[in-house]
Coordinates of C-alpha atoms and ligand atoms in Angstrom, one line a residue:
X1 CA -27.6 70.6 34.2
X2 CA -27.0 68.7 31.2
X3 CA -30.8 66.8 31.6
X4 CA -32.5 70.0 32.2
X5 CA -31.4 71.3 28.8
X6 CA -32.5 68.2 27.0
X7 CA -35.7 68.3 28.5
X8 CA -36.1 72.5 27.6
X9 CA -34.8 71.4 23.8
X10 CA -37.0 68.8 23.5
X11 CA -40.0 70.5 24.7
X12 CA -39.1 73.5 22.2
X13 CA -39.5 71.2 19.3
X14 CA -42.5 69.0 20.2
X15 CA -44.8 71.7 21.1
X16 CA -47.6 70.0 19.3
X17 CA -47.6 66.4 21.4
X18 CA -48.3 68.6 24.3
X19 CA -51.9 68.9 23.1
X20 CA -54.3 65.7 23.4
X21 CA -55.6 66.5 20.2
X22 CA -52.5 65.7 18.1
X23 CA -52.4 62.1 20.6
X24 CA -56.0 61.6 19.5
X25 CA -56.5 62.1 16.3
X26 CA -52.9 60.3 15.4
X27 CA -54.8 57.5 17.0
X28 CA -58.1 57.8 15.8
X29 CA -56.4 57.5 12.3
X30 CA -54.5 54.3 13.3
X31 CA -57.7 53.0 14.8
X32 CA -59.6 53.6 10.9
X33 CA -56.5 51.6 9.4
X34 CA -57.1 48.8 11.7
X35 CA -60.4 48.6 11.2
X36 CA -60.4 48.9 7.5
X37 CA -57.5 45.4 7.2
X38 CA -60.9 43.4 9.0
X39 CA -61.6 42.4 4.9
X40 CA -58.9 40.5 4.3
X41 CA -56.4 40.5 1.6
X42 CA -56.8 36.6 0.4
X43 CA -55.6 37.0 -3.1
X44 CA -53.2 34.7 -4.6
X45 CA -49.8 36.1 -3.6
X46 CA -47.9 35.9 -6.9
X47 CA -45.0 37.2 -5.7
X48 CA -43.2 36.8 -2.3
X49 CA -40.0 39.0 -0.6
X50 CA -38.5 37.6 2.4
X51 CA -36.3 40.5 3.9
X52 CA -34.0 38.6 6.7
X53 CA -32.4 41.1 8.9
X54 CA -29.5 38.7 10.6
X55 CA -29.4 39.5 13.6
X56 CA -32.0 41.7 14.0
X57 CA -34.0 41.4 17.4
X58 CA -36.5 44.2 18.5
X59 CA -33.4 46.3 20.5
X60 CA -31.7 46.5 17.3
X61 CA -34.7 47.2 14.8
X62 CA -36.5 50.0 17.7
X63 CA -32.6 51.4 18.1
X64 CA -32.6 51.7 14.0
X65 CA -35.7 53.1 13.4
X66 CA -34.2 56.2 15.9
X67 CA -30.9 56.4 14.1
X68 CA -33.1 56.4 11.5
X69 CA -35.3 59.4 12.4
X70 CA -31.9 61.5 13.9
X71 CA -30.6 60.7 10.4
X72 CA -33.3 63.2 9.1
X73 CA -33.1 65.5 11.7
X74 CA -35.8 64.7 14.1
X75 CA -36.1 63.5 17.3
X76 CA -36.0 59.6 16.2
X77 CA -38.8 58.0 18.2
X78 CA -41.5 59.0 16.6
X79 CA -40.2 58.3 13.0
X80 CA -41.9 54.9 11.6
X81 CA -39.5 52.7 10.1
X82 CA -40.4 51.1 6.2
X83 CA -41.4 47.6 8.5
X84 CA -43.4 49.6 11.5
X85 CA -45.7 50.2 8.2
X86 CA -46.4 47.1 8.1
X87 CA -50.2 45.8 9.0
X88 CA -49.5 42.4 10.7
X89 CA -46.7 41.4 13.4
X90 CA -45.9 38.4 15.0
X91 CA -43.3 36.9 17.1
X92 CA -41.2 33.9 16.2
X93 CA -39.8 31.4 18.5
X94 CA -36.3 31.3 17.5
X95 CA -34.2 28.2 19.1
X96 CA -32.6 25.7 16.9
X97 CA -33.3 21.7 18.1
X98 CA -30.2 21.5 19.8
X99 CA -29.5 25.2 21.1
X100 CA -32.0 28.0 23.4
X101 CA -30.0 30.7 21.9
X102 CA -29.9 29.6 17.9
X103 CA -27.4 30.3 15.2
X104 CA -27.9 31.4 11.8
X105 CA -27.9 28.2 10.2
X106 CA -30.4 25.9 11.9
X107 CA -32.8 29.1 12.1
X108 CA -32.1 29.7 8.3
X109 CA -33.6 26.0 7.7
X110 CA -36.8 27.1 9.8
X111 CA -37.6 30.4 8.0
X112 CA -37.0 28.9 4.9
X113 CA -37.3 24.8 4.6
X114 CA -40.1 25.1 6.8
X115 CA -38.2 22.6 9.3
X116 CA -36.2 23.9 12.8
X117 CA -33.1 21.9 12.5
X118 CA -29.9 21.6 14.9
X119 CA -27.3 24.5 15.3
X120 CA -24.7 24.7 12.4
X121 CA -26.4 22.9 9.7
X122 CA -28.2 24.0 6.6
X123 CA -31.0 22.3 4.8
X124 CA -31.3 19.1 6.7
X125 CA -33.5 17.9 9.8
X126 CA -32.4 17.6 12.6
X127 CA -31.4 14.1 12.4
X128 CA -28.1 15.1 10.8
X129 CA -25.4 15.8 13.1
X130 CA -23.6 19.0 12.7
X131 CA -20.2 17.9 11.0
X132 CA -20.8 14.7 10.4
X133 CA -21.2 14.4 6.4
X134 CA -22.9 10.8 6.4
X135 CA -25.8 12.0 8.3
X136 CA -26.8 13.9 5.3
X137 CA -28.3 11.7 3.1
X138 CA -32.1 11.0 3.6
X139 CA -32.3 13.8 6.0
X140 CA -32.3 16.5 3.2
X141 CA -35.3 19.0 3.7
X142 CA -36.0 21.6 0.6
X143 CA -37.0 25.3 0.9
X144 CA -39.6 27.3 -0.1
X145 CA -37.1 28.9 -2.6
X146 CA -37.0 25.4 -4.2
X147 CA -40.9 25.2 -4.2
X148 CA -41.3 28.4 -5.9
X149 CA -38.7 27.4 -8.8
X150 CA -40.7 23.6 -9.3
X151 CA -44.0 25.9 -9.4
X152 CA -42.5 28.1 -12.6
X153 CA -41.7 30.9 -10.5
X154 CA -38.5 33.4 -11.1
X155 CA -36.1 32.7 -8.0
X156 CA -33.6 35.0 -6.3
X157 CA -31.0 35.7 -3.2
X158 CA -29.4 38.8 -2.3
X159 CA -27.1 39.8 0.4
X160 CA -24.4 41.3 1.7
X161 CA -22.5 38.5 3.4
X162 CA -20.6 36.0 1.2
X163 CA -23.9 33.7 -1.0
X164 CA -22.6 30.4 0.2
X165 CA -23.5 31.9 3.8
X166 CA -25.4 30.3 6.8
X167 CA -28.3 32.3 5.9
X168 CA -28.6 31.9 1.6
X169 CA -27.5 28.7 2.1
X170 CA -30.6 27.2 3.4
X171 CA -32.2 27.9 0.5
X172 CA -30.3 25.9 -2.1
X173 CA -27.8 23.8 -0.2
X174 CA -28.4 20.4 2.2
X175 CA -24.9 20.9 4.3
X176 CA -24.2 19.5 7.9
X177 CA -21.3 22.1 8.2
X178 CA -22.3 26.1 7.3
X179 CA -18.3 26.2 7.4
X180 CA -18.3 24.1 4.1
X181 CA -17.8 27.4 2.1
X182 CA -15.8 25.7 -0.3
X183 CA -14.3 22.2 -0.9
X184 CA -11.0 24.1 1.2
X185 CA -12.8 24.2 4.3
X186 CA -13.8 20.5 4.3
X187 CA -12.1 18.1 5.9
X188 CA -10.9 15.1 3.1
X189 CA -13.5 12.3 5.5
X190 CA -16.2 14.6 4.3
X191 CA -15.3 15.0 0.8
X192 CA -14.5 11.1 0.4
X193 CA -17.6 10.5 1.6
X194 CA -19.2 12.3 -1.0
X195 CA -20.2 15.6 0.6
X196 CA -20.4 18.9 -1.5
X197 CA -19.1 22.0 -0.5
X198 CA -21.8 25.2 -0.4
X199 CA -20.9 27.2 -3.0
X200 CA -21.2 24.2 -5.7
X201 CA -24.3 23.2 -4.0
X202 CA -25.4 26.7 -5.4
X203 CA -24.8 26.6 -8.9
X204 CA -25.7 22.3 -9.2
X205 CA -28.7 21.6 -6.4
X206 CA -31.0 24.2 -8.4
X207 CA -29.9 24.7 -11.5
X208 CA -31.1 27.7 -12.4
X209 CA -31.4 30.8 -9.3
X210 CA -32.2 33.1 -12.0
X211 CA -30.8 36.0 -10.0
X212 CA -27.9 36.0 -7.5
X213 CA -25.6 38.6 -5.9
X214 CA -23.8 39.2 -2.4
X215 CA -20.5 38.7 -1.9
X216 CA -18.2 35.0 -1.7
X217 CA -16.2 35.2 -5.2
X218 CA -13.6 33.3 -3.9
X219 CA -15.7 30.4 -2.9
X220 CA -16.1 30.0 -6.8
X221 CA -12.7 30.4 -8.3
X222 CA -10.0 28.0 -8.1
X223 CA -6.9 28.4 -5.3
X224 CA -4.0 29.5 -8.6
X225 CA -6.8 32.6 -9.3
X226 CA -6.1 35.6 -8.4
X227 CA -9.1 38.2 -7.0
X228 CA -10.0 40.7 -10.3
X229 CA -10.5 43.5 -7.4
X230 CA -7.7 42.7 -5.1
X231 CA -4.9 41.4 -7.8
X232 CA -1.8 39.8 -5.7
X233 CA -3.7 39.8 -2.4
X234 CA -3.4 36.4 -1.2
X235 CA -6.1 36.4 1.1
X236 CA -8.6 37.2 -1.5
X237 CA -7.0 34.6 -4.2
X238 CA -9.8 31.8 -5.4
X239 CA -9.9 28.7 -3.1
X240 CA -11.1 26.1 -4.4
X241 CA -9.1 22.9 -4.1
X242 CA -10.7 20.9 -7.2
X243 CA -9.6 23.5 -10.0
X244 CA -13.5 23.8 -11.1
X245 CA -14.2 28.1 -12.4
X246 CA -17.6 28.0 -11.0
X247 CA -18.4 31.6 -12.7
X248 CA -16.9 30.1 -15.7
X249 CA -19.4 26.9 -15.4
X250 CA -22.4 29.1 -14.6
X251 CA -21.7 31.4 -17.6
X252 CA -21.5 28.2 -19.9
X253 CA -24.3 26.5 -18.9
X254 CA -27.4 29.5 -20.2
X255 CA -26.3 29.9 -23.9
X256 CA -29.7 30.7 -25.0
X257 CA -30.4 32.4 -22.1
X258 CA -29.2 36.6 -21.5
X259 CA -26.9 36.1 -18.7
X260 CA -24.8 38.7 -17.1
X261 CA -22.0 38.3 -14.4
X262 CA -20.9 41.7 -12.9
X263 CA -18.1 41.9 -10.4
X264 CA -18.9 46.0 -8.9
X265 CA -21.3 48.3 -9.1
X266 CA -20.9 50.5 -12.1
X267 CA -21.4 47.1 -14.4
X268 CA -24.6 46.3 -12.1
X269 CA -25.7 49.9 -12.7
X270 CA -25.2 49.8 -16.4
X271 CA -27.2 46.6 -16.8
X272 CA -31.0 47.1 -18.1
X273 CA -32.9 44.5 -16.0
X274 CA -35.8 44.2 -18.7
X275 CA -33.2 42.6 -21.0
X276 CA -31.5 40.1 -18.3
X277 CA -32.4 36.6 -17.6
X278 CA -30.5 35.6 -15.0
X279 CA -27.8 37.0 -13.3
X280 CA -24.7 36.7 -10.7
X281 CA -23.5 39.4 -9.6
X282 CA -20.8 38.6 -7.0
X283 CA -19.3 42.1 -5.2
X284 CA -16.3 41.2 -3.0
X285 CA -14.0 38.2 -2.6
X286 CA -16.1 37.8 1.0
X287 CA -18.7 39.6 3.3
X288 CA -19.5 43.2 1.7
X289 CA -17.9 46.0 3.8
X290 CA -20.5 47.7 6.2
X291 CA -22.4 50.1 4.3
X292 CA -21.1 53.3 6.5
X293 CA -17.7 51.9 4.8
X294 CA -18.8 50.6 1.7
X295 CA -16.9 51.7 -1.5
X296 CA -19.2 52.7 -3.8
X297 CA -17.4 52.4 -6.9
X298 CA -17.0 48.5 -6.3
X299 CA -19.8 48.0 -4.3
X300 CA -23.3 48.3 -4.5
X301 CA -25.5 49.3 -1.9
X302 CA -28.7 46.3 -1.0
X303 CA -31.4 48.7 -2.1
X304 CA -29.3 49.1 -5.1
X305 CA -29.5 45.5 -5.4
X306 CA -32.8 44.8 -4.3
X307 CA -34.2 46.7 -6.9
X308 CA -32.5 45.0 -9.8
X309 CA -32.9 41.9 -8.8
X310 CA -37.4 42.7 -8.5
X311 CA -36.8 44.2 -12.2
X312 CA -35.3 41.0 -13.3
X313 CA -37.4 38.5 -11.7
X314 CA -41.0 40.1 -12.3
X315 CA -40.7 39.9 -15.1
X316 CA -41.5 35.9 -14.9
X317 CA -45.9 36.5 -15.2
X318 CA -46.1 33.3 -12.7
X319 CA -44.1 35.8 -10.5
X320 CA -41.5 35.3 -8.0
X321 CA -39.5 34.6 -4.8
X322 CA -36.9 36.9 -3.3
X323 CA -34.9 36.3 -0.3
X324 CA -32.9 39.4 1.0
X325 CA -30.6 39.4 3.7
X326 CA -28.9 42.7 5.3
X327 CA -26.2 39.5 6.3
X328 CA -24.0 42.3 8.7
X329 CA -26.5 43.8 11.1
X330 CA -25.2 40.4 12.8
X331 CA -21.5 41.1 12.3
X332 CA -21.6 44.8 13.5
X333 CA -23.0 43.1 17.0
X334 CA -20.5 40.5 17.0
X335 CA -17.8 43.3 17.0
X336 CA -19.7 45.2 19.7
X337 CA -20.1 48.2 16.7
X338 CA -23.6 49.2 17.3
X339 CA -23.2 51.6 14.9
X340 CA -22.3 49.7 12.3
X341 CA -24.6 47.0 13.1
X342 CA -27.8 49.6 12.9
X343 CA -26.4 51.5 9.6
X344 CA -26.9 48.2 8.1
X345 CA -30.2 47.7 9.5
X346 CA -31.4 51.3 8.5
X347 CA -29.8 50.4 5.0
X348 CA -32.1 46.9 5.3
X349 CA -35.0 49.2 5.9
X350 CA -34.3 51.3 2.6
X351 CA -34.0 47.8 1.0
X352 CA -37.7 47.0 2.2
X353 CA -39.1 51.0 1.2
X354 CA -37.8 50.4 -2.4
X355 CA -39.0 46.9 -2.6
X356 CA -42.9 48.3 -1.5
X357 CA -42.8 51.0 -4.4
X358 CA -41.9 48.4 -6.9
X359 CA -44.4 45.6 -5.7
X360 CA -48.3 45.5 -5.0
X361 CA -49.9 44.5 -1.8
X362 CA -52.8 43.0 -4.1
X363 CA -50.2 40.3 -5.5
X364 CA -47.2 40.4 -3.7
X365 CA -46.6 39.0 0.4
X366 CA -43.8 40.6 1.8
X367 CA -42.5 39.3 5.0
X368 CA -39.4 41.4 7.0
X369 CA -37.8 39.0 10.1
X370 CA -34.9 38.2 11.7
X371 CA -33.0 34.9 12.4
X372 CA -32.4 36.0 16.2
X373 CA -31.7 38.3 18.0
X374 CA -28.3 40.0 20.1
X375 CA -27.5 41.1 23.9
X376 CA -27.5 44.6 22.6
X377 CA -29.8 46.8 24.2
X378 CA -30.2 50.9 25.2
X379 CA -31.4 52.3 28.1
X380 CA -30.4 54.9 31.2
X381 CA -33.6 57.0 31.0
X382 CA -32.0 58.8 28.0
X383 CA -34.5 62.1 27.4
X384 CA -36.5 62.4 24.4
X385 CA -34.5 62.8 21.1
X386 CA -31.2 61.7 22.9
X387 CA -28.8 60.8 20.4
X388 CA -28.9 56.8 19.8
X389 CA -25.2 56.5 20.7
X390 CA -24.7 59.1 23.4
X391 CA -24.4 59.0 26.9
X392 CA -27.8 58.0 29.9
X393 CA -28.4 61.6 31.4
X394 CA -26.7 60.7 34.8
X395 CA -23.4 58.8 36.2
X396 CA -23.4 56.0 38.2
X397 CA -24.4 55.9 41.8
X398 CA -21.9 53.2 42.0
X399 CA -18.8 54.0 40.1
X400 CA -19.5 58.2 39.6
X401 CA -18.8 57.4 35.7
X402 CA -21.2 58.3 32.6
X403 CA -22.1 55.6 30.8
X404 CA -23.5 55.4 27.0
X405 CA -26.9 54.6 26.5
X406 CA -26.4 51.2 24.0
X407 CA -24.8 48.1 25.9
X408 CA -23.7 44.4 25.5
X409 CA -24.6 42.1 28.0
X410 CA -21.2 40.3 26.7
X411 CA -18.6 41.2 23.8
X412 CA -15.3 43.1 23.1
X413 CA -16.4 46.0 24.5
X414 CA -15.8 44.9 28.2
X415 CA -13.3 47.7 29.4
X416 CA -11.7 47.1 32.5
X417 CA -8.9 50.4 32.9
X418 CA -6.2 49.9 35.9
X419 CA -9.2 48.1 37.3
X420 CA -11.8 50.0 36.7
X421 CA -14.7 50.8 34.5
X422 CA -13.2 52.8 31.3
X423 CA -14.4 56.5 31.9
X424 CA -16.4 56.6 28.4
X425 CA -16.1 60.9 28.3
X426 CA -12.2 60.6 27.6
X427 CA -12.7 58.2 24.8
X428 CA -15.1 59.1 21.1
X429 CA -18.5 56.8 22.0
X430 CA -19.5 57.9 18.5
X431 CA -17.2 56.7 16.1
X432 CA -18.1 54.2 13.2
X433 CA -16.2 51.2 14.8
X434 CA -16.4 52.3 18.9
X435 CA -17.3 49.3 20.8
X436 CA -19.9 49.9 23.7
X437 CA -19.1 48.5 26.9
X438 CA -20.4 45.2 28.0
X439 CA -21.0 42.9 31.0
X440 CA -18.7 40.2 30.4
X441 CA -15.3 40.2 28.4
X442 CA -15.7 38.3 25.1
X443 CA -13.7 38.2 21.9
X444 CA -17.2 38.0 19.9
X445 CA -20.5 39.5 21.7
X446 CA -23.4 36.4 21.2
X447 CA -26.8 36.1 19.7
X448 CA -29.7 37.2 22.4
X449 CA -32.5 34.0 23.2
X450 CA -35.4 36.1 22.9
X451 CA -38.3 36.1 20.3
X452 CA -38.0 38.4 16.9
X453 CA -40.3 40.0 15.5
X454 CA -42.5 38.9 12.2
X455 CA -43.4 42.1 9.8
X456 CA -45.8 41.1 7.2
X457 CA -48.2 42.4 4.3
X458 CA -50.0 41.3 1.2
X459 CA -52.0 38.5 0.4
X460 CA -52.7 36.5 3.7
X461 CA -50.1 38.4 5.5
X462 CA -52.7 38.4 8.5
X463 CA -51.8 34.6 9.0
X464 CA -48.1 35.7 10.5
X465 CA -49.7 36.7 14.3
X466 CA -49.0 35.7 18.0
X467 CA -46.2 34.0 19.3
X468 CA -45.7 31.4 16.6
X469 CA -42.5 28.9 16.0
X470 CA -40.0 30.3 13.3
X471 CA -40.6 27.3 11.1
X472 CA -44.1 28.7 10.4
X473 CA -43.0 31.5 8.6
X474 CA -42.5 29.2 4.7
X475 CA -45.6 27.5 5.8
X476 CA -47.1 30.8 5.2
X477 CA -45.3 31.9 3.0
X478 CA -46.1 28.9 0.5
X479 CA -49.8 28.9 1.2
X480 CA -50.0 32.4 0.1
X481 CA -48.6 31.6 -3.3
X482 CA -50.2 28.4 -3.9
X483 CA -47.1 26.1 -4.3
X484 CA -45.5 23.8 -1.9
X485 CA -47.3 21.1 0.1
X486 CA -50.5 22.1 1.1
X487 CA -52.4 23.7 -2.5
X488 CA -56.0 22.5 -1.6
X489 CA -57.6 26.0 -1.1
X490 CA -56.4 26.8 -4.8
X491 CA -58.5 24.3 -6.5
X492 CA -60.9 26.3 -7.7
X493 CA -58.1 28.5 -9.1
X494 CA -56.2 26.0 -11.1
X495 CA -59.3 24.4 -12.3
X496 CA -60.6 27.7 -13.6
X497 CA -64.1 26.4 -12.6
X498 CA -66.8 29.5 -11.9
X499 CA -67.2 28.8 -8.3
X500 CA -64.0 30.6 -7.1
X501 CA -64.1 33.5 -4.9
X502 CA -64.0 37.1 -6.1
X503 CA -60.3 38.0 -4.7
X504 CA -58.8 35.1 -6.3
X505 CA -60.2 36.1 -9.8
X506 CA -58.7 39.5 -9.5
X507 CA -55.0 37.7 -8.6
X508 CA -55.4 35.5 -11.9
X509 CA -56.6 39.1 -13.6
X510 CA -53.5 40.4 -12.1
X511 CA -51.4 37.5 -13.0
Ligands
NAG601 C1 -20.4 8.2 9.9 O1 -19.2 8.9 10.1 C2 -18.7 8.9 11.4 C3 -17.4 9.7 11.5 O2 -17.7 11.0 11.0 C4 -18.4 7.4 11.9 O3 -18.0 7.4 13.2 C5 -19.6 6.6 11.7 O4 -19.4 5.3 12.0 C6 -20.2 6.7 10.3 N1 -21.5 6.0 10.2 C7 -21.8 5.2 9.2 C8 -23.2 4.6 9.3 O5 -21.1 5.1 8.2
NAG602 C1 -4.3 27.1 -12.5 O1 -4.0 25.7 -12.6 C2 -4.6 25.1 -13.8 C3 -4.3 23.6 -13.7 O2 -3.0 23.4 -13.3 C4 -4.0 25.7 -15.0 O3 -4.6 25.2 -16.2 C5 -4.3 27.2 -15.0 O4 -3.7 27.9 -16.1 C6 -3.8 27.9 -13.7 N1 -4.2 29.3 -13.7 C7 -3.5 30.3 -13.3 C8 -4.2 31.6 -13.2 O5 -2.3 30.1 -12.9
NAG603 C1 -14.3 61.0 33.6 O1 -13.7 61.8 32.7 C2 -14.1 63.1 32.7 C3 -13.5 63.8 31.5 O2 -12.2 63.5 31.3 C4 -13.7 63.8 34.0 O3 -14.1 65.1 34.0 C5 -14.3 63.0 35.1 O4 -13.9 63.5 36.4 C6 -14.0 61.5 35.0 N1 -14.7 60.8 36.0 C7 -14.2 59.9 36.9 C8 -15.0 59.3 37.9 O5 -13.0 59.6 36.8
ZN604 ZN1 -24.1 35.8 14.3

């Protein structure tokens, strides 16, 4: 009964895909943008935009893109995501050195130092042993946010996780510990043997990231301080063991510079990016709440901060680098909440849309990836236009019970009632914070082993294809712009001589 009236509704509004015409000319269409990317874009990218969805495997991004489209109305399948745009796709092999299924951390240190390292640590090889702060030193590796800074470029990180995370972190800090949020989490061997918490390592390693903002405050504030948001809560009081006022040090250290720090979103708001420097903006005393609970007089939303972070930073004329992480796609999957987890992702993708309108494919490579991916998935031969979160058309042959389309191979969600199988119609599958059932009983649902996916566009963008290692990705990314290691095929560029190539005078035009 219930699958013959899906397949009537659906029918009723997609009477147009039932004539090959629509099929073919759609296609014929997609085949004249192919053909028209075989001249390649090889300008000098001036700017580059790395948009990390944690957590984001091709289950999670496909599932988004139909939340995305039932958002609007429609069916959802059809609808193209800001990243489906996209010209070029890839696949990166995601596995840390020590680990199949990687971590945030050692696959932060790929996408963005260019090197895969071991599970847990941040900006070192994988010589250094996770933990074990005396393997640091000479193992160090730098990222391509640290290349773009030597090369004069405006630098920047954004997310909605705390900025001393696993996934920022790689970018500024060298850490065998992504735990080391502060000098509270470190054990005293560590800190006597010289080793530096995260969130210092982000205000000394590189002195000036000319725009910051997530969440973390407490990371920087010392353990007597009280939250400004949260007064007298003492989970959100400062931690920091050494006394140091790390917003207090930042603000002192630019005094001929405009610097702002805003603590919620109506000071962000009010802020006029053309007349900012640099800027920390840090939102909660941790992770931001998920979006679909966000409180939007505190916080802002990442689009919101996406685009005042490309308004401050492009305004550098050797351009910039951005790194943007929707940080709680990851969490919402850890909690079993797949509907938190593809909010945030849908949110990411609004992120990315704003991002194209305020940027240039001619002169800015935008690259949209994840770190790895989860054991979330959706099936059940749901019909066409099925909502994302409701239930496969049929019950089990095995246990008579319906079941919801999105599952966890592992995770909270693993309901076992008086011995059997939770009976999903007597409880609200489409809640904000339901947890979907799962295979196996787990306090926190893992990260999934299998490839991501590698969005790209812009200048050179056609270099992220096949199945390539994750590590790859700043090679590319660097090339593109002209700075880190390997700079040979800008010569002609920086030596202005007349022999260089058409596309790369038009970037220096643009420049
Ligand atoms: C490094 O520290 C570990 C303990 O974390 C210790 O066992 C080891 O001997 C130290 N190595 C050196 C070279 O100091
Ligand atoms: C925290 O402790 C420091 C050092 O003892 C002191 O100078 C400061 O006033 C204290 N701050 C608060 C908010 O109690
Ligand atoms: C599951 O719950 C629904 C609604 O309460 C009920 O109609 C159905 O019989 C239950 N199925 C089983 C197998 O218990
Ligand atoms: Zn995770």
């Amino acid at each position: 009964h219930v699958l013959s009236v899906f397949i009537l509704v659906s029918c009723r509004c997609s009477e147009k895909e039932k004539n090959p015409l629509y099929w073919n000319s759609a296609a014929q269409h997609t085949l004249q943008n192919a053909l028209s990317l075989q001249e390649l874009n090889k300008n000098i990218a001036k700017n580059l935009i790395l948009f990390l969805g944690d957590g984001m495997g091709i289950s999670t991004v496909t599932a988004a893109r139909i939340l995305k489209g039932q958002l609007s109305g429609h069916s959802g399948e059809e609808t193209q995501l800001e990243m489906d745009k996209f010209p070029y796709v890839a696949l990166a092999k995601t596995y840390n050195t020590n680990a199949q299924v990687a971590d945030s951390a050692g696959t932060a240190t790929a996408y963005l130092c260019g090197v895969k390292a071991n599970e847990g640590t941040v900006g070192v090889s994988a010589a250094a042993i996770r933990g074990q702060c005396n393997t640091t030193y000479g193992n160090e590796v730098t990222s391509i946010l640290k290349w773009a800074k030597d090369a004069g470029k405006s630098v920047g990180i954004v997310t909605t996780t705390r900025v001393n995370h696993a996934t920022p972190s790689a970018a500024y800090a060298h850490c065998v510990n992504r735990e080391w949020l502060s000098d509270a989490e470190m054990p005293l061997e560590a800190l006597q043997e010289g080793c530096k918490d995260i969130a210092l390592q982000l205000f000394e390693n590189i002195p000036n990231i000319d725009v910051i903002m997530g969440g973390g405050r407490k990371y920087m504030f010392p353990s007597n301080m009280s939250d400004v948001e949260y007064p007298g809560e003492h989970k959100h009081m400062g931690t920091r063991r050494d006394g140091r006022n790390l917003v207090e040090e930042w603000k002192d250290r630019f005094k001929n510079h405009v610097t702002y720090y805003v603590w919620n979103r109506k000071d962000l708001l009010a802020i006029n990016p053309n007349n900012v420097d640099s800027m920390l903006g840090l939102f909660e005393p941790g992770d931001f709440p998920y979006d679909l609970e966000r409180n939007v007089e505190t916080d802002p939303s990442l689009t919101e901060m996406v685009e005042t972070a490309i308004k401050i930073l492009r305004k550098n004329p050797q351009g910039f680098y951005l790194l943007v992480e929707g940080g709680r796609i990851d969490h919402g999957h850890h909690e079993g909440k797949a509907k938190q987890a593809l909010h945030e992702t849908v949110e990411l993708d609004r992120a990315i849309g704003r991002a194209g309108l305020l940027t240039s494919i001619h002169d800015t490579l935008t690259v949209v990836t994840a770190d790895h991916s989860h054991v979330f998935n959706f099936g059940g031969y749901t019909p066409r236009g099925n909502p994302i979160f409701g239930l496969a058309p049929m019950l089990s042959d095995v246990d008579q019970k319906p079941f919801t389309s999105i599952l966890y191979g592992n995770g909270p969600g693993y309901k076992i009632v008086n011995g059997v199988r939770e009976n999903v119609s007597a409880v609200d599958y489409k809640q904000n914070n339901y947890q979907a059932q799962s295979a196996v009983p787990l306090r926190l649902e893992t990260h999934g082993g299998e490839d991501v996916a590698i969005f790209s566009k812009g200048p050179m963008a056609h270099l992220l294809h096949g199945v390539k290692e994750q590590n790859y990705i700043p090679h590319v990314m660097a090339y593109a712009a002209c700075i880190g290691q390997n700079r040979l095929h800008c010569r002609s560029f920086s030596n202005r001589g007349p022999q260089f190539p058409a596309s790369l005078a038009k970037a220096m035009l643009l420049c």
